[in-house]
Amino acid sequence: MGLLSRKVTCNSHGQDSSYFLGWQEYEKNPYDEVKNPKGIIQMGLAENQLCFDLLESWLAKNPDAVSFKREEQSIFKELALFQDYHGLPAFKKALVDFMAEIRGNKVSFDTDHLVLTAGATSANETLMFCLAEKGDAILLPTPYYPGFDRDLKWRTGAAIVPIQCSSSNGFQITESALEAAYQEAQRKNLRVKGVLVTNPSNPLGTTMSRNELDLLVNFVTDKEIHLISDEIYSGTVFSSPAFVSIMEVLKDRKLENTQVWERVHVVYSLSKDLGLPGFRVGAIYSNDPIVVAAATKMSSFGLVSSQTQYLLSAMLSDKKFTKEYISKNHKRLQKRQNKLVSGLEKAGISCLESNAGLFCWVDMRHLLSSNTFEAEMELWKRIVYDVKLNISPGSSCHCTEPGWFRVCFANMSEDTLKLAMQRLKSFVSSITIDNQTHQDLKNMRKKNRTKWVFRLSFQSFHDREQGER
Amino acid sequence: MVIEIEKPSSVRLSKVAISKTHGEDSPYFAGWKAYDENPYDEVHNQSGVIQMGLAENQVSFDLLEKYLEEHHEASSWGKGAPGFRENALFQDYHGLKSFRQAMANFMEQIRGGKVKFDPDRIVLTAGATAANELLTFILADPGDALLVPTPYYPGFDRDLRWRTGVKIVPIHCNSSNNFQITPQALEAAYQSAESMDLKVRGILITNPSNPLGSTIQSSILNDILDFVVHKNIHLVSDEIYSGSTFSPSEFVSIAEILRNRNYKDAERVHIVYSLSKDLGLPGFRVGTIYSYNDDVVTTARRMSSFTLISSQTQHLLACMLSNHEFTQNYIKTNRERLNKRYDMIIQGLKKAGIECLKGNAGLFCWMNLSPLLNEPTRQGELELWNIILNQVKLNISPGSSCHCSEPGWFRVCFANMSEQTLRVALQRIHKFMEQRKVCSVNR
């Protein structure tokens, strides 16, 4: 039998990681308010389900956008045939206006620099194909979105070298961390091609400070490398500090006609802000015409359906709608995040202070049996199988400190979130007692008694597991 | 002379980004430019360039539009949009089950029910362009080779080679036997690859063929399958034009050949399909990979994350292609109309003294203008092509852009325009041929 390529046998698609295994468990036993109230609640999916009513009401008022009509005339044939990789002009215009609106119109974008792709997944991979190849590395601050391991490395052959961030300063990027990552890449004989940041951050849920952005600009200027800013969550910034886009920083520092200008690229998508991941709408924005030209051609491998481009051109051209949507989206996300934060607080759990995203970066270090990733996995498994919440362990995001978890809050109803918090509270109470008992007994010298306690506390976990299968 | 300007310091973009393997600098694309600058319009620009280089199917839109008029739920998620949320959130790379089911049924109907397709072996991609590239990533490593019979679709140079780093080694076919693939040509191509130290990973055929506009015979498909088994390599059958065969009985899919062999050796065979040609929907980006190999299916599915079909579009097409009445009527009517168009162009060309390869499928015919060449070379062909573009004002595709080893052949599309426009094009050709006769007589 003919062999398959190395891409098939390698593991760079990352699908064997715990991040995906949690999903599998959820699929086997998904929570449903009515049909399966004891099932696993999905809190590992960064979806925005809070504003569908706004989209639905817009659709009801604008039937032409889905019936292939423009001003009562059928444009079906025109759309069916439209496969120009430059994209539907009306859609690109609407999209750049939307991107500017999200940034408070502090910056503007030119449609000539925008390349449409089938989702940000495609955009990030395409950019990597343009900027890097085997033997090259891209620096990414940790913790980062697990999908990057696949998106940036799998088919491109490029490598990721982490910029280690820690809780000591709220996981912000520092100059020394940047430099250390650069050196690490050199030690590995990799040519550093650029830095990729997600701003607002996934999984942290925070916007990057102006200081961090300045640091980045200085760093990539000094090293003469690229900077990719994945701003997929830019429309989810619900409280201060306000979102500062990398483009705003370049503009404020008057760097438009300098070399670094052409090395900065932005990635965007409508999957998070608009809650439309199924529609596969992503974009690359670059100031380098060569990158734009190459990426445009590459987008042939992942174009956005013209049917979808048309629908969204109509929707995003409706400025009354976009204004209302952006504002309501912010308010609802803020309200929901507050509910999660206070619910966690009641369970004695704190999280990183956040102002964006669809998730919180939760600190469960105090619940670990030891300061190790093994203990983090142990805890995660108990939360998935015992508490029946699928949350994402920090190790899947390459976090250097064990005990952090990403918990999503916008992909479920308020009641479901409430229930999840109740379950968590009960769980924390129970293991606090267990740990306390364990601690007391440990202080006694009888090894056998200690073993007996261990067996007891993990017994319940196994029993429940057996029962539920 | 071009003076290369060195970029300061390190190379900042990848080799892939600056390479020319996307192929867009070929003269083939210059024809498009001439059309864009002066496009024919029945009313507003009757002396403009008629586009005959675009393999689009515009003959059956009325059938699609009628369906959409009668089935609003397909494009609007039903009254009050009940399925909207679920659809908007659906990004599972397995693809909408109802859509995969509908695709499998549609592919079966096209093949007259002679084979069955398992919906779980269907992997969805944003167009056949993505499907072909994806399969290449899976079947070959950078530096390896795929064998492709000439003449072939110019886009393959980009789709199979650009980002994958894989090479194409041509299986040379010629007019002595109507450009059919022979075992000798297969072996010659394989040897050629070996002599260049290239590891051959598979063969990619397009059946029905683009640009020939003809189906591959059963016996040849069997020869090809025997060959790939013997060499222990893969076979990709791009069947994107399968629904555009003028007569249903004339198309034999590789799936049928496999079925006849009880699916022995099936795990090295992969079929590519798309709705861009048969349904005339290139803008919707709907492609599929059908593989009999479990590892390929699993990997292709994961890779399809980079090229998923919009769930909005999957929903629309799931509705449309599940409608048996619609699909039966569409397939039949589309074939008849394409056949009619084909007859029209062949007759018209014949009247002008031009012969074409006998075709039975596709959206184009393979026209032989070799008698008109000043010299039987690629240069001669390009000169003639330029005259046809600039004087006759028809954009047709020169065989050299399809890597044809014999100069003088051209691909001429007939389904991307109205009948009236086709008549105008044929009139222009007729006039051009008349003038040439006069000129040659007067020399």
PDB file of C-alpha atoms in Angstrom, chain B residues 116-364:
ATOM      1  CA  LYS B 116     -23.068   3.669  -3.871  1.00  0.00           C
ATOM      2  CA  PHE B 117     -21.269   6.330  -1.867  1.00  0.00           C
ATOM      3  CA  ASP B 118     -20.952   6.277   1.917  1.00  0.00           C
ATOM      4  CA  PRO B 119     -21.643   9.774   3.343  1.00  0.00           C
ATOM      5  CA  ASP B 120     -19.103   9.112   6.094  1.00  0.00           C
ATOM      6  CA  ARG B 121     -16.347   8.923   3.492  1.00  0.00           C
ATOM      7  CA  ILE B 122     -17.188  12.353   2.167  1.00  0.00           C
ATOM      8  CA  VAL B 123     -14.896  15.162   3.317  1.00  0.00           C
ATOM      9  CA  LEU B 124     -16.065  18.680   2.489  1.00  0.00           C
ATOM     10  CA  THR B 125     -13.733  21.448   1.243  1.00  0.00           C
ATOM     11  CA  ALA B 126     -14.165  24.973  -0.078  1.00  0.00           C
ATOM     12  CA  GLY B 127     -14.091  23.951  -3.732  1.00  0.00           C
ATOM     13  CA  ALA B 128     -12.211  21.313  -5.748  1.00  0.00           C
ATOM     14  CA  THR B 129      -9.213  23.687  -5.750  1.00  0.00           C
ATOM     15  CA  ALA B 130      -8.880  23.091  -2.016  1.00  0.00           C
ATOM     16  CA  ALA B 131      -9.673  19.367  -2.355  1.00  0.00           C
ATOM     17  CA  ASN B 132      -6.873  18.754  -4.842  1.00  0.00           C
ATOM     18  CA  GLU B 133      -4.325  20.697  -2.802  1.00  0.00           C
ATOM     19  CA  LEU B 134      -5.393  18.975   0.399  1.00  0.00           C
ATOM     20  CA  LEU B 135      -5.074  15.513  -1.136  1.00  0.00           C
ATOM     21  CA  THR B 136      -1.620  16.400  -2.408  1.00  0.00           C
ATOM     22  CA  PHE B 137      -0.541  17.427   1.109  1.00  0.00           C
ATOM     23  CA  ILE B 138      -1.752  14.063   2.342  1.00  0.00           C
ATOM     24  CA  LEU B 139      -0.450  11.783  -0.379  1.00  0.00           C
ATOM     25  CA  ALA B 140       2.948  13.337  -1.040  1.00  0.00           C
ATOM     26  CA  ASP B 141       5.840  15.046   0.731  1.00  0.00           C
ATOM     27  CA  PRO B 142       7.692  18.112  -0.554  1.00  0.00           C
ATOM     28  CA  GLY B 143       9.947  17.084  -3.436  1.00  0.00           C
ATOM     29  CA  ASP B 144       7.792  14.093  -4.408  1.00  0.00           C
ATOM     30  CA  ALA B 145       5.951  13.865  -7.721  1.00  0.00           C
ATOM     31  CA  LEU B 146       2.472  13.299  -9.035  1.00  0.00           C
ATOM     32  CA  LEU B 147       1.947  12.101 -12.611  1.00  0.00           C
ATOM     33  CA  VAL B 148      -0.687  14.056 -14.558  1.00  0.00           C
ATOM     34  CA  PRO B 149      -1.757  13.334 -18.154  1.00  0.00           C
ATOM     35  CA  THR B 150      -1.380  16.233 -20.606  1.00  0.00           C
ATOM     36  CA  PRO B 151      -3.119  18.354 -21.623  1.00  0.00           C
ATOM     37  CA  TYR B 152      -4.344  19.329 -18.156  1.00  0.00           C
ATOM     38  CA  TYR B 153      -6.165  22.149 -16.352  1.00  0.00           C
ATOM     39  CA  PRO B 154      -3.611  24.988 -15.887  1.00  0.00           C
ATOM     40  CA  GLY B 155      -4.758  25.515 -12.300  1.00  0.00           C
ATOM     41  CA  PHE B 156      -3.138  22.212 -11.290  1.00  0.00           C
ATOM     42  CA  ASP B 157       0.278  23.828 -11.492  1.00  0.00           C
ATOM     43  CA  ARG B 158      -0.743  25.999  -8.573  1.00  0.00           C
ATOM     44  CA  ASP B 159      -3.120  23.647  -6.782  1.00  0.00           C
ATOM     45  CA  LEU B 160      -0.844  20.602  -6.690  1.00  0.00           C
ATOM     46  CA  ARG B 161       2.572  22.274  -6.452  1.00  0.00           C
ATOM     47  CA  TRP B 162       2.609  25.750  -4.972  1.00  0.00           C
ATOM     48  CA  ARG B 163       2.363  25.366  -1.218  1.00  0.00           C
ATOM     49  CA  THR B 164       2.896  21.637  -1.160  1.00  0.00           C
ATOM     50  CA  GLY B 165       6.325  21.629  -2.788  1.00  0.00           C
ATOM     51  CA  VAL B 166       5.246  18.597  -4.824  1.00  0.00           C
ATOM     52  CA  LYS B 167       6.201  18.302  -8.504  1.00  0.00           C
ATOM     53  CA  ILE B 168       4.113  17.374 -11.530  1.00  0.00           C
ATOM     54  CA  VAL B 169       5.572  15.000 -14.088  1.00  0.00           C
ATOM     55  CA  PRO B 170       3.481  14.895 -17.268  1.00  0.00           C
ATOM     56  CA  ILE B 171       2.059  11.738 -18.842  1.00  0.00           C
ATOM     57  CA  HIS B 172       2.330  12.799 -22.470  1.00  0.00           C
ATOM     58  CA  CYS B 173      -0.749  12.205 -24.605  1.00  0.00           C
ATOM     59  CA  ASN B 174      -1.142  13.142 -28.245  1.00  0.00           C
ATOM     60  CA  SER B 175      -3.626  13.373 -31.052  1.00  0.00           C
ATOM     61  CA  SER B 176      -2.506  10.145 -32.754  1.00  0.00           C
ATOM     62  CA  ASN B 177      -4.959   8.291 -30.533  1.00  0.00           C
ATOM     63  CA  ASN B 178      -7.239  11.157 -29.472  1.00  0.00           C
ATOM     64  CA  PHE B 179      -5.032  12.046 -26.492  1.00  0.00           C
ATOM     65  CA  GLN B 180      -5.881   8.843 -24.656  1.00  0.00           C
ATOM     66  CA  ILE B 181      -3.627   7.670 -21.853  1.00  0.00           C
ATOM     67  CA  THR B 182      -1.600   4.570 -22.753  1.00  0.00           C
ATOM     68  CA  PRO B 183       0.333   2.133 -20.549  1.00  0.00           C
ATOM     69  CA  GLN B 184       3.478   3.151 -22.435  1.00  0.00           C
ATOM     70  CA  ALA B 185       2.915   6.817 -21.625  1.00  0.00           C
ATOM     71  CA  LEU B 186       2.337   5.924 -17.974  1.00  0.00           C
ATOM     72  CA  GLU B 187       5.559   3.952 -17.814  1.00  0.00           C
ATOM     73  CA  ALA B 188       7.489   6.681 -19.632  1.00  0.00           C
ATOM     74  CA  ALA B 189       6.303   9.296 -17.168  1.00  0.00           C
ATOM     75  CA  TYR B 190       7.207   7.093 -14.226  1.00  0.00           C
ATOM     76  CA  GLN B 191      10.695   6.489 -15.650  1.00  0.00           C
ATOM     77  CA  SER B 192      11.088  10.182 -16.333  1.00  0.00           C
ATOM     78  CA  ALA B 193      10.328  10.948 -12.687  1.00  0.00           C
ATOM     79  CA  GLU B 194      12.780   8.309 -11.532  1.00  0.00           C
ATOM     80  CA  SER B 195      15.500   9.701 -13.756  1.00  0.00           C
ATOM     81  CA  MET B 196      15.012  13.056 -12.039  1.00  0.00           C
ATOM     82  CA  ASP B 197      15.286  11.299  -8.668  1.00  0.00           C
ATOM     83  CA  LEU B 198      11.672  12.066  -7.858  1.00  0.00           C
ATOM     84  CA  LYS B 199       9.574   9.714  -5.787  1.00  0.00           C
ATOM     85  CA  VAL B 200       6.231   9.194  -7.532  1.00  0.00           C
ATOM     86  CA  ARG B 201       3.363   9.142  -5.027  1.00  0.00           C
ATOM     87  CA  GLY B 202       0.387   8.990  -7.351  1.00  0.00           C
ATOM     88  CA  ILE B 203      -1.450   9.754 -10.547  1.00  0.00           C
ATOM     89  CA  LEU B 204      -4.097  12.444 -10.890  1.00  0.00           C
ATOM     90  CA  ILE B 205      -6.587  12.130 -13.742  1.00  0.00           C
ATOM     91  CA  THR B 206      -9.536  14.358 -14.599  1.00  0.00           C
ATOM     92  CA  ASN B 207     -12.473  12.348 -15.843  1.00  0.00           C
ATOM     93  CA  PRO B 208     -14.280  13.677 -17.855  1.00  0.00           C
ATOM     94  CA  SER B 209     -11.150  15.471 -19.029  1.00  0.00           C
ATOM     95  CA  ASN B 210     -10.471  19.156 -18.888  1.00  0.00           C
ATOM     96  CA  PRO B 211      -9.544  20.435 -21.504  1.00  0.00           C
ATOM     97  CA  LEU B 212     -10.368  17.538 -23.834  1.00  0.00           C
ATOM     98  CA  GLY B 213     -14.085  17.449 -23.057  1.00  0.00           C
ATOM     99  CA  SER B 214     -14.160  13.658 -23.281  1.00  0.00           C
ATOM    100  CA  THR B 215     -14.613  10.763 -20.871  1.00  0.00           C
ATOM    101  CA  ILE B 216     -11.912   8.180 -20.206  1.00  0.00           C
ATOM    102  CA  GLN B 217     -12.758   4.715 -21.460  1.00  0.00           C
ATOM    103  CA  SER B 218     -13.281   1.765 -19.126  1.00  0.00           C
ATOM    104  CA  SER B 219     -10.335  -0.167 -20.506  1.00  0.00           C
ATOM    105  CA  ILE B 220      -8.002   2.762 -19.897  1.00  0.00           C
ATOM    106  CA  LEU B 221      -9.283   3.266 -16.368  1.00  0.00           C
ATOM    107  CA  ASN B 222      -8.513  -0.387 -15.760  1.00  0.00           C
ATOM    108  CA  ASP B 223      -5.014   0.057 -17.199  1.00  0.00           C
ATOM    109  CA  ILE B 224      -4.425   3.051 -14.930  1.00  0.00           C
ATOM    110  CA  LEU B 225      -5.645   1.200 -11.870  1.00  0.00           C
ATOM    111  CA  ASP B 226      -3.431  -1.795 -12.727  1.00  0.00           C
ATOM    112  CA  PHE B 227      -0.515   0.593 -13.084  1.00  0.00           C
ATOM    113  CA  VAL B 228      -0.996   2.276  -9.686  1.00  0.00           C
ATOM    114  CA  VAL B 229      -1.375  -1.112  -8.014  1.00  0.00           C
ATOM    115  CA  HIS B 230       1.788  -2.384  -9.674  1.00  0.00           C
ATOM    116  CA  LYS B 231       3.758   0.720  -8.657  1.00  0.00           C
ATOM    117  CA  ASN B 232       2.100   0.848  -5.238  1.00  0.00           C
ATOM    118  CA  ILE B 233       0.998   4.473  -5.602  1.00  0.00           C
ATOM    119  CA  HIS B 234      -2.248   6.448  -5.313  1.00  0.00           C
ATOM    120  CA  LEU B 235      -4.881   7.386  -7.858  1.00  0.00           C
ATOM    121  CA  VAL B 236      -6.851  10.615  -7.643  1.00  0.00           C
ATOM    122  CA  SER B 237      -9.791  10.875 -10.009  1.00  0.00           C
ATOM    123  CA  ASP B 238     -11.071  14.415 -10.328  1.00  0.00           C
ATOM    124  CA  GLU B 239     -14.642  13.853 -11.500  1.00  0.00           C
ATOM    125  CA  ILE B 240     -15.719  17.492 -11.324  1.00  0.00           C
ATOM    126  CA  TYR B 241     -17.358  17.285 -14.754  1.00  0.00           C
ATOM    127  CA  SER B 242     -19.133  13.954 -14.135  1.00  0.00           C
ATOM    128  CA  GLY B 243     -22.576  15.551 -14.240  1.00  0.00           C
ATOM    129  CA  SER B 244     -21.742  17.331 -17.466  1.00  0.00           C
ATOM    130  CA  THR B 245     -21.540  14.226 -19.622  1.00  0.00           C
ATOM    131  CA  PHE B 246     -23.972  14.652 -22.490  1.00  0.00           C
ATOM    132  CA  SER B 247     -25.157  11.077 -22.317  1.00  0.00           C
ATOM    133  CA  PRO B 248     -25.358   9.320 -18.940  1.00  0.00           C
ATOM    134  CA  SER B 249     -24.165   5.991 -20.264  1.00  0.00           C
ATOM    135  CA  GLU B 250     -20.851   7.338 -21.516  1.00  0.00           C
ATOM    136  CA  PHE B 251     -19.293   8.268 -18.209  1.00  0.00           C
ATOM    137  CA  VAL B 252     -17.610   5.497 -16.246  1.00  0.00           C
ATOM    138  CA  SER B 253     -16.431   6.545 -12.816  1.00  0.00           C
ATOM    139  CA  ILE B 254     -13.373   5.013 -11.183  1.00  0.00           C
ATOM    140  CA  ALA B 255     -15.858   3.982  -8.487  1.00  0.00           C
ATOM    141  CA  GLU B 256     -17.487   1.612 -10.970  1.00  0.00           C
ATOM    142  CA  ILE B 257     -14.137   0.094 -11.912  1.00  0.00           C
ATOM    143  CA  LEU B 258     -13.492  -0.522  -8.229  1.00  0.00           C
ATOM    144  CA  ARG B 259     -16.913  -2.024  -7.707  1.00  0.00           C
ATOM    145  CA  ASN B 260     -16.272  -4.384 -10.611  1.00  0.00           C
ATOM    146  CA  ARG B 261     -13.122  -5.506  -8.799  1.00  0.00           C
ATOM    147  CA  ASN B 262     -14.997  -5.919  -5.503  1.00  0.00           C
ATOM    148  CA  TYR B 263     -13.180  -2.878  -4.147  1.00  0.00           C
ATOM    149  CA  LYS B 264      -9.842  -4.634  -4.105  1.00  0.00           C
ATOM    150  CA  ASP B 265      -7.061  -2.017  -3.917  1.00  0.00           C
ATOM    151  CA  ALA B 266      -9.691   0.667  -3.271  1.00  0.00           C
ATOM    152  CA  GLU B 267      -7.725   2.218  -0.424  1.00  0.00           C
ATOM    153  CA  ARG B 268      -5.359   3.846  -2.900  1.00  0.00           C
ATOM    154  CA  VAL B 269      -8.195   5.564  -4.792  1.00  0.00           C
ATOM    155  CA  HIS B 270      -9.636   9.015  -4.022  1.00  0.00           C
ATOM    156  CA  ILE B 271     -12.309  10.904  -5.905  1.00  0.00           C
ATOM    157  CA  VAL B 272     -12.624  14.687  -6.069  1.00  0.00           C
ATOM    158  CA  TYR B 273     -15.937  16.341  -6.829  1.00  0.00           C
ATOM    159  CA  SER B 274     -17.462  19.824  -6.749  1.00  0.00           C
ATOM    160  CA  LEU B 275     -20.685  21.648  -7.551  1.00  0.00           C
ATOM    161  CA  SER B 276     -18.897  24.411  -9.458  1.00  0.00           C
ATOM    162  CA  LYS B 277     -19.376  22.920 -12.894  1.00  0.00           C
ATOM    163  CA  ASP B 278     -22.384  20.598 -12.811  1.00  0.00           C
ATOM    164  CA  LEU B 279     -24.511  23.003 -10.778  1.00  0.00           C
ATOM    165  CA  GLY B 280     -22.850  26.207 -11.973  1.00  0.00           C
ATOM    166  CA  LEU B 281     -22.092  27.389  -8.435  1.00  0.00           C
ATOM    167  CA  PRO B 282     -18.365  28.197  -8.329  1.00  0.00           C
ATOM    168  CA  GLY B 283     -19.002  31.136  -5.991  1.00  0.00           C
ATOM    169  CA  PHE B 284     -20.419  28.925  -3.253  1.00  0.00           C
ATOM    170  CA  ARG B 285     -17.172  26.992  -2.846  1.00  0.00           C
ATOM    171  CA  VAL B 286     -18.411  23.436  -2.570  1.00  0.00           C
ATOM    172  CA  GLY B 287     -15.911  20.647  -3.076  1.00  0.00           C
ATOM    173  CA  THR B 288     -15.517  17.139  -1.769  1.00  0.00           C
ATOM    174  CA  ILE B 289     -12.971  14.392  -1.364  1.00  0.00           C
ATOM    175  CA  TYR B 290     -14.304  10.859  -1.396  1.00  0.00           C
ATOM    176  CA  SER B 291     -11.706   8.389  -0.223  1.00  0.00           C
ATOM    177  CA  TYR B 292     -11.784   4.653   0.259  1.00  0.00           C
ATOM    178  CA  ASN B 293      -8.837   4.998   2.635  1.00  0.00           C
ATOM    179  CA  ASP B 294      -9.730   5.542   6.318  1.00  0.00           C
ATOM    180  CA  ASP B 295      -6.470   7.327   7.177  1.00  0.00           C
ATOM    181  CA  VAL B 296      -6.948   9.696   4.275  1.00  0.00           C
ATOM    182  CA  VAL B 297     -10.522  10.411   5.302  1.00  0.00           C
ATOM    183  CA  THR B 298      -9.514  11.126   8.906  1.00  0.00           C
ATOM    184  CA  THR B 299      -6.597  13.345   7.983  1.00  0.00           C
ATOM    185  CA  ALA B 300      -8.441  15.114   5.189  1.00  0.00           C
ATOM    186  CA  ARG B 301     -11.249  15.893   7.596  1.00  0.00           C
ATOM    187  CA  ARG B 302      -8.874  17.482  10.064  1.00  0.00           C
ATOM    188  CA  MET B 303      -7.155  19.439   7.330  1.00  0.00           C
ATOM    189  CA  SER B 304     -10.471  20.635   6.020  1.00  0.00           C
ATOM    190  CA  SER B 305     -10.503  22.999   9.045  1.00  0.00           C
ATOM    191  CA  PHE B 306      -8.538  25.321   6.786  1.00  0.00           C
ATOM    192  CA  THR B 307     -11.160  25.235   4.100  1.00  0.00           C
ATOM    193  CA  LEU B 308     -14.634  24.553   5.483  1.00  0.00           C
ATOM    194  CA  ILE B 309     -17.788  25.210   3.499  1.00  0.00           C
ATOM    195  CA  SER B 310     -19.996  27.959   4.917  1.00  0.00           C
ATOM    196  CA  SER B 311     -22.702  26.274   6.979  1.00  0.00           C
ATOM    197  CA  GLN B 312     -25.202  28.667   5.396  1.00  0.00           C
ATOM    198  CA  THR B 313     -24.303  27.207   2.008  1.00  0.00           C
ATOM    199  CA  GLN B 314     -24.261  23.616   3.285  1.00  0.00           C
ATOM    200  CA  HIS B 315     -27.806  24.131   4.547  1.00  0.00           C
ATOM    201  CA  LEU B 316     -29.011  25.538   1.221  1.00  0.00           C
ATOM    202  CA  LEU B 317     -27.507  22.696  -0.785  1.00  0.00           C
ATOM    203  CA  ALA B 318     -28.589  19.997   1.663  1.00  0.00           C
ATOM    204  CA  CYS B 319     -32.184  21.097   1.018  1.00  0.00           C
ATOM    205  CA  MET B 320     -31.718  21.363  -2.732  1.00  0.00           C
ATOM    206  CA  LEU B 321     -29.864  18.111  -3.317  1.00  0.00           C
ATOM    207  CA  SER B 322     -32.152  16.130  -1.006  1.00  0.00           C
ATOM    208  CA  ASN B 323     -35.015  16.991  -3.309  1.00  0.00           C
ATOM    209  CA  HIS B 324     -35.073  13.959  -5.555  1.00  0.00           C
ATOM    210  CA  GLU B 325     -37.519  15.481  -8.005  1.00  0.00           C
ATOM    211  CA  PHE B 326     -35.270  18.492  -8.425  1.00  0.00           C
ATOM    212  CA  THR B 327     -32.016  16.574  -8.831  1.00  0.00           C
ATOM    213  CA  GLN B 328     -33.397  14.061 -11.306  1.00  0.00           C
ATOM    214  CA  ASN B 329     -34.833  16.780 -13.471  1.00  0.00           C
ATOM    215  CA  TYR B 330     -31.741  18.950 -13.147  1.00  0.00           C
ATOM    216  CA  ILE B 331     -29.259  16.257 -14.093  1.00  0.00           C
ATOM    217  CA  LYS B 332     -31.307  15.225 -17.138  1.00  0.00           C
ATOM    218  CA  THR B 333     -32.071  18.736 -18.374  1.00  0.00           C
ATOM    219  CA  ASN B 334     -28.548  20.029 -17.785  1.00  0.00           C
ATOM    220  CA  ARG B 335     -27.117  17.197 -19.868  1.00  0.00           C
ATOM    221  CA  GLU B 336     -29.529  17.856 -22.712  1.00  0.00           C
ATOM    222  CA  ARG B 337     -28.765  21.559 -22.801  1.00  0.00           C
ATOM    223  CA  LEU B 338     -25.024  21.055 -22.719  1.00  0.00           C
ATOM    224  CA  ASN B 339     -25.333  18.507 -25.493  1.00  0.00           C
ATOM    225  CA  LYS B 340     -27.305  21.002 -27.570  1.00  0.00           C
ATOM    226  CA  ARG B 341     -24.678  23.690 -26.999  1.00  0.00           C
ATOM    227  CA  TYR B 342     -21.910  21.293 -27.899  1.00  0.00           C
ATOM    228  CA  ASP B 343     -23.636  20.327 -31.151  1.00  0.00           C
ATOM    229  CA  MET B 344     -24.115  23.979 -31.972  1.00  0.00           C
ATOM    230  CA  ILE B 345     -20.457  24.863 -31.570  1.00  0.00           C
ATOM    231  CA  ILE B 346     -19.184  21.775 -33.354  1.00  0.00           C
ATOM    232  CA  GLN B 347     -21.451  22.438 -36.345  1.00  0.00           C
ATOM    233  CA  GLY B 348     -20.486  26.084 -36.376  1.00  0.00           C
ATOM    234  CA  LEU B 349     -16.783  25.289 -36.286  1.00  0.00           C
ATOM    235  CA  LYS B 350     -17.160  22.626 -38.935  1.00  0.00           C
ATOM    236  CA  LYS B 351     -18.829  25.137 -41.248  1.00  0.00           C
ATOM    237  CA  ALA B 352     -15.789  27.351 -40.721  1.00  0.00           C
ATOM    238  CA  GLY B 353     -13.536  24.429 -41.653  1.00  0.00           C
ATOM    239  CA  ILE B 354     -12.331  23.734 -38.136  1.00  0.00           C
ATOM    240  CA  GLU B 355     -12.132  20.262 -36.629  1.00  0.00           C
ATOM    241  CA  CYS B 356     -12.425  19.417 -32.945  1.00  0.00           C
ATOM    242  CA  LEU B 357     -11.608  16.359 -30.899  1.00  0.00           C
ATOM    243  CA  LYS B 358     -14.696  14.192 -30.568  1.00  0.00           C
ATOM    244  CA  GLY B 359     -16.104  15.205 -27.205  1.00  0.00           C
ATOM    245  CA  ASN B 360     -18.903  13.901 -25.043  1.00  0.00           C
ATOM    246  CA  ALA B 361     -18.702  15.947 -21.848  1.00  0.00           C
ATOM    247  CA  GLY B 362     -17.686  19.165 -20.186  1.00  0.00           C
ATOM    248  CA  LEU B 363     -18.242  22.814 -20.877  1.00  0.00           C
ATOM    249  CA  PHE B 364     -15.756  23.204 -23.739  1.00  0.00           C
TER     250      PHE B 364
END
